[in-house]
PDB file of C-alpha atoms and ligand atoms in Angstrom:
ATOM      1  CA  MET Q   1      49.615  33.595 -99.237  1.00 68.00           C
ATOM      2  CA  ASP Q   2      50.915  30.675-101.146  1.00 73.00           C
ATOM      3  CA  ASP Q   3      50.547  32.606-104.359  1.00 80.00           C
ATOM      4  CA  ALA Q   4      51.844  35.830-102.844  1.00 81.00           C
ATOM      5  CA  GLY Q   5      54.968  34.077-101.600  1.00 79.00           C
ATOM      6  CA  ARG Q   6      55.588  32.343-104.892  1.00 81.00           C
ATOM      7  CA  ALA Q   7      54.848  35.499-106.859  1.00 80.00           C
ATOM      8  CA  ILE Q   8      57.681  37.430-105.259  1.00 85.00           C
ATOM      9  CA  GLY Q   9      60.031  34.482-105.504  1.00 89.00           C
ATOM     10  CA  PHE Q  10      60.092  33.054-101.992  1.00 94.00           C
ATOM     11  CA  GLY Q  11      61.769  29.692-101.713  1.00 93.00           C
ATOM     12  CA  LEU Q  12      60.031  26.683-100.215  1.00 94.00           C
ATOM     13  CA  VAL Q  13      61.246  27.428 -96.687  1.00 95.00           C
ATOM     14  CA  ASP Q  14      59.900  30.979 -96.710  1.00 95.00           C
ATOM     15  CA  GLN Q  15      56.628  29.897 -98.333  1.00 95.00           C
ATOM     16  CA  THR Q  16      56.217  27.401 -95.512  1.00 96.00           C
ATOM     17  CA  LYS Q  17      56.962  30.040 -92.881  1.00 97.00           C
ATOM     18  CA  LEU Q  18      54.341  32.310 -94.428  1.00 96.00           C
ATOM     19  CA  MET Q  19      51.719  29.555 -94.516  1.00 96.00           C
ATOM     20  CA  THR Q  20      52.443  28.406 -90.974  1.00 97.00           C
ATOM     21  CA  ALA Q  21      52.218  31.893 -89.494  1.00 98.00           C
ATOM     22  CA  ALA Q  22      49.118  32.724 -91.527  1.00 98.00           C
ATOM     23  CA  SER Q  23      47.258  29.620 -90.414  1.00 98.00           C
ATOM     24  CA  GLU Q  24      48.101  30.193 -86.734  1.00 98.00           C
ATOM     25  CA  LEU Q  25      47.081  33.857 -86.811  1.00 98.00           C
ATOM     26  CA  ALA Q  26      43.921  33.123 -88.796  1.00 98.00           C
ATOM     27  CA  ARG Q  27      43.031  30.337 -86.371  1.00 97.00           C
ATOM     28  CA  ASN Q  28      43.347  32.762 -83.460  1.00 98.00           C
ATOM     29  CA  ILE Q  29      40.972  35.189 -85.136  1.00 98.00           C
ATOM     30  CA  VAL Q  30      38.408  32.455 -85.723  1.00 97.00           C
ATOM     31  CA  LEU Q  31      38.750  30.945 -82.244  1.00 97.00           C
ATOM     32  CA  TYR Q  32      38.986  34.034 -80.076  1.00 97.00           C
ATOM     33  CA  ALA Q  33      37.533  36.913 -82.076  1.00 97.00           C
ATOM     34  CA  ASN Q  34      34.784  35.205 -84.030  1.00 94.00           C
ATOM     35  CA  GLY Q  35      36.230  36.403 -87.300  1.00 94.00           C
ATOM     36  CA  GLY Q  36      38.187  39.259 -88.792  1.00 97.00           C
ATOM     37  CA  THR Q  37      40.270  40.105 -91.821  1.00 98.00           C
ATOM     38  CA  MET Q  38      43.647  39.246 -93.267  1.00 97.00           C
ATOM     39  CA  THR Q  39      45.323  41.641 -95.675  1.00 97.00           C
ATOM     40  CA  ILE Q  40      48.286  40.644 -97.829  1.00 96.00           C
ATOM     41  CA  GLU Q  41      50.695  43.320 -99.017  1.00 96.00           C
ATOM     42  CA  HIS Q  42      53.663  43.149-101.304  1.00 94.00           C
ATOM     43  CA  ALA Q  43      56.131  45.352 -99.471  1.00 94.00           C
ATOM     44  CA  ARG Q  44      59.109  47.064-101.079  1.00 93.00           C
ATOM     45  CA  ALA Q  45      61.764  49.079 -99.298  1.00 91.00           C
ATOM     46  CA  ALA Q  46      65.329  50.003-100.127  1.00 90.00           C
ATOM     47  CA  GLY Q  47      65.573  47.489-102.938  1.00 91.00           C
ATOM     48  CA  ARG Q  48      64.076  44.746-100.814  1.00 93.00           C
ATOM     49  CA  SER Q  49      60.873  42.898-101.440  1.00 95.00           C
ATOM     50  CA  GLY Q  50      58.674  40.992 -99.036  1.00 96.00           C
ATOM     51  CA  VAL Q  51      55.243  39.936 -97.925  1.00 96.00           C
ATOM     52  CA  ARG Q  52      53.332  41.602 -95.097  1.00 97.00           C
ATOM     53  CA  LEU Q  53      50.288  39.953 -93.553  1.00 98.00           C
ATOM     54  CA  ILE Q  54      47.942  42.051 -91.425  1.00 98.00           C
ATOM     55  CA  PHE Q  55      45.314  40.371 -89.242  1.00 98.00           C
ATOM     56  CA  GLU Q  56      42.622  42.580 -87.765  1.00 98.00           C
ATOM     57  CA  ASP Q  57      39.644  41.711 -85.661  1.00 98.00           C
ATOM     58  CA  GLY Q  58      37.053  43.429 -83.547  1.00 98.00           C
ATOM     59  CA  GLY Q  59      37.047  40.708 -80.891  1.00 98.00           C
ATOM     60  CA  PRO Q  60      37.563  40.861 -77.138  1.00 98.00           C
ATOM     61  CA  GLY Q  61      41.228  41.848 -77.356  1.00 98.00           C
ATOM     62  CA  ILE Q  62      44.060  40.508 -75.202  1.00 98.00           C
ATOM     63  CA  ALA Q  63      44.285  41.770 -71.633  1.00 95.00           C
ATOM     64  CA  ASP Q  64      47.889  40.709 -70.979  1.00 96.00           C
ATOM     65  CA  LEU Q  65      49.869  40.903 -74.216  1.00 97.00           C
ATOM     66  CA  GLU Q  66      53.167  40.115 -72.541  1.00 97.00           C
ATOM     67  CA  ARG Q  67      51.825  36.803 -71.268  1.00 97.00           C
ATOM     68  CA  ALA Q  68      50.079  36.017 -74.558  1.00 98.00           C
ATOM     69  CA  MET Q  69      53.457  36.291 -76.312  1.00 98.00           C
ATOM     70  CA  GLN Q  70      55.045  33.694 -74.000  1.00 98.00           C
ATOM     71  CA  ASP Q  71      55.347  30.034 -75.001  1.00 98.00           C
ATOM     72  CA  GLY Q  72      52.705  27.901 -73.342  1.00 98.00           C
ATOM     73  CA  TYR Q  73      50.189  30.591 -72.415  1.00 97.00           C
ATOM     74  CA  SER Q  74      46.680  29.758 -73.589  1.00 97.00           C
ATOM     75  CA  THR Q  75      43.269  30.769 -72.335  1.00 96.00           C
ATOM     76  CA  GLY Q  76      41.810  27.955 -74.428  1.00 93.00           C
ATOM     77  CA  LYS Q  77      42.822  24.396 -75.078  1.00 92.00           C
ATOM     78  CA  GLY Q  78      45.762  25.311 -77.276  1.00 94.00           C
ATOM     79  CA  MET Q  79      49.468  24.799 -76.698  1.00 97.00           C
ATOM     80  CA  GLY Q  80      49.989  28.534 -76.439  1.00 97.00           C
ATOM     81  CA  LEU Q  81      52.497  28.513 -79.275  1.00 98.00           C
ATOM     82  CA  GLY Q  82      50.651  30.329 -82.054  1.00 98.00           C
ATOM     83  CA  LEU Q  83      51.672  33.915 -81.327  1.00 98.00           C
ATOM     84  CA  PRO Q  84      55.249  33.304 -80.093  1.00 98.00           C
ATOM     85  CA  GLY Q  85      55.790  30.792 -82.906  1.00 98.00           C
ATOM     86  CA  ALA Q  86      54.609  33.254 -85.549  1.00 98.00           C
ATOM     87  CA  LYS Q  87      56.885  35.908 -84.071  1.00 98.00           C
ATOM     88  CA  ARG Q  88      59.886  33.589 -84.338  1.00 98.00           C
ATOM     89  CA  LEU Q  89      59.140  32.975 -88.022  1.00 98.00           C
ATOM     90  CA  ALA Q  90      58.918  36.694 -88.830  1.00 98.00           C
ATOM     91  CA  HIS Q  91      61.523  39.240 -89.736  1.00 97.00           C
ATOM     92  CA  GLU Q  92      59.236  41.864 -88.234  1.00 98.00           C
ATOM     93  CA  PHE Q  93      56.303  41.213 -85.956  1.00 98.00           C
ATOM     94  CA  ALA Q  94      53.949  43.594 -84.188  1.00 98.00           C
ATOM     95  CA  ILE Q  95      50.861  43.052 -82.103  1.00 98.00           C
ATOM     96  CA  ALA Q  96      48.520  45.673 -80.725  1.00 98.00           C
ATOM     97  CA  SER Q  97      45.420  44.842 -78.781  1.00 98.00           C
ATOM     98  CA  THR Q  98      42.836  46.770 -76.840  1.00 98.00           C
ATOM     99  CA  PRO Q  99      40.426  44.907 -74.562  1.00 97.00           C
ATOM    100  CA  GLY Q 100      36.895  45.360 -75.811  1.00 97.00           C
ATOM    101  CA  VAL Q 101      38.070  46.789 -79.114  1.00 98.00           C
ATOM    102  CA  GLY Q 102      40.138  44.181 -80.918  1.00 98.00           C
ATOM    103  CA  THR Q 103      43.533  42.966 -82.029  1.00 98.00           C
ATOM    104  CA  ARG Q 104      45.880  43.732 -84.906  1.00 98.00           C
ATOM    105  CA  VAL Q 105      48.855  41.541 -85.776  1.00 98.00           C
ATOM    106  CA  THR Q 106      51.424  42.400 -88.437  1.00 98.00           C
ATOM    107  CA  PHE Q 107      53.724  39.686 -89.777  1.00 98.00           C
ATOM    108  CA  MET Q 108      56.513  40.606 -92.187  1.00 98.00           C
ATOM    109  CA  LEU Q 109      58.875  38.374 -94.112  1.00 97.00           C
ATOM    110  CA  TRP Q 110      61.498  39.828 -96.443  1.00 97.00           C
ATOM    111  CA  LYS Q 111      62.805  37.999 -99.442  1.00 94.00           C
ATOM    112  CA  ARG Q 112      66.348  36.805 -98.830  1.00 86.00           C
TER     113      ARG Q 112
HETATM  114  N1  ATP O 201      42.931  37.564 -82.066  1.00 92.88           N
HETATM  115  C1  ATP O 201      42.833  37.320 -80.746  1.00 92.88           C
HETATM  116  N2  ATP O 201      41.846  37.894 -80.006  1.00 92.88           N
HETATM  117  C2  ATP O 201      41.744  37.662 -78.672  1.00 92.88           C
HETATM  118  N3  ATP O 201      42.602  36.880 -77.972  1.00 92.88           N
HETATM  119  C3  ATP O 201      43.609  36.290 -78.657  1.00 92.88           C
HETATM  120  C4  ATP O 201      43.787  36.471 -80.061  1.00 92.88           C
HETATM  121  N4  ATP O 201      44.880  35.788 -80.454  1.00 92.88           N
HETATM  122  C5  ATP O 201      45.355  35.205 -79.348  1.00 92.88           C
HETATM  123  N5  ATP O 201      44.624  35.493 -78.254  1.00 92.88           N
HETATM  124  C6  ATP O 201      44.874  35.090 -76.848  1.00 92.88           C
HETATM  125  O1  ATP O 201      46.251  34.829 -76.711  1.00 92.88           O
HETATM  126  C7  ATP O 201      46.455  33.504 -76.239  1.00 92.88           C
HETATM  127  C8  ATP O 201      47.718  32.938 -76.851  1.00 92.88           C
HETATM  128  O2  ATP O 201      47.550  32.745 -78.251  1.00 92.88           O
HETATM  129  P1  ATP O 201      48.426  31.635 -79.000  1.00 92.88           P
HETATM  130  O3  ATP O 201      48.021  31.577 -80.426  1.00 92.88           O
HETATM  131  O4  ATP O 201      49.867  31.893 -78.699  1.00 92.88           O
HETATM  132  O5  ATP O 201      48.036  30.281 -78.252  1.00 92.88           O
HETATM  133  P2  ATP O 201      46.674  29.434 -78.355  1.00 92.88           P
HETATM  134  O6  ATP O 201      45.851  29.901 -79.509  1.00 92.88           O
HETATM  135  O7  ATP O 201      46.022  29.467 -77.026  1.00 92.88           O
HETATM  136  O8  ATP O 201      47.232  27.968 -78.629  1.00 92.88           O
HETATM  137  P3  ATP O 201      47.853  27.428 -80.010  1.00 92.88           P
HETATM  138  O9  ATP O 201      47.920  28.586 -80.965  1.00 92.88           O
HETATM  139  O10 ATP O 201      49.206  26.893 -79.665  1.00 92.88           O
HETATM  140  O11 ATP O 201      46.894  26.387 -80.463  1.00 92.88           O
HETATM  141  C9  ATP O 201      45.185  32.742 -76.597  1.00 92.88           C
HETATM  142  O12 ATP O 201      44.961  31.649 -75.739  1.00 92.88           O
HETATM  143  C10 ATP O 201      44.111  33.840 -76.435  1.00 92.88           C
HETATM  144  O13 ATP O 201      43.767  33.990 -75.071  1.00 92.88           O
HETATM  145 MG1   MG O 202      46.688  30.159 -81.391  1.00 92.88          MG
END
């Protein structure tokens, strides 16, 4: 993501946002879903350019998404800040999860 951010000309602040969100979302996949994938896309729309990260796993899913998106909610030993923190760093953020099927998180940051 480092390279992706630099490649499209993100400044240091946006590169850091990208790295922070990516590490939190990747950590969730490793901890709770026993692995998954991250896809990096260079997004372009209406003259804008940005980086989209897509995290997909086939883990247990999240039963209560609304709670999982609140600060301080953790089913593990975490601080419960990964998902809400990543959302705050994003320009666009989406999460879809189906218990027993898996979870998909999309994180989007546009170049300013
Ligand atoms: N990919 C995932 N698959 C299944 N459950 C998940 C996944 N990601 C998050 N969760 C659930 O959502 C909860 C909240 O996630 P979040 O990242 O906000 O906090 P945390 O991982 O518990 O703590 P922190 O990230 O602050 O160390 C987790 O405790 C876990 O129950
Ligand atoms: Mg987490």
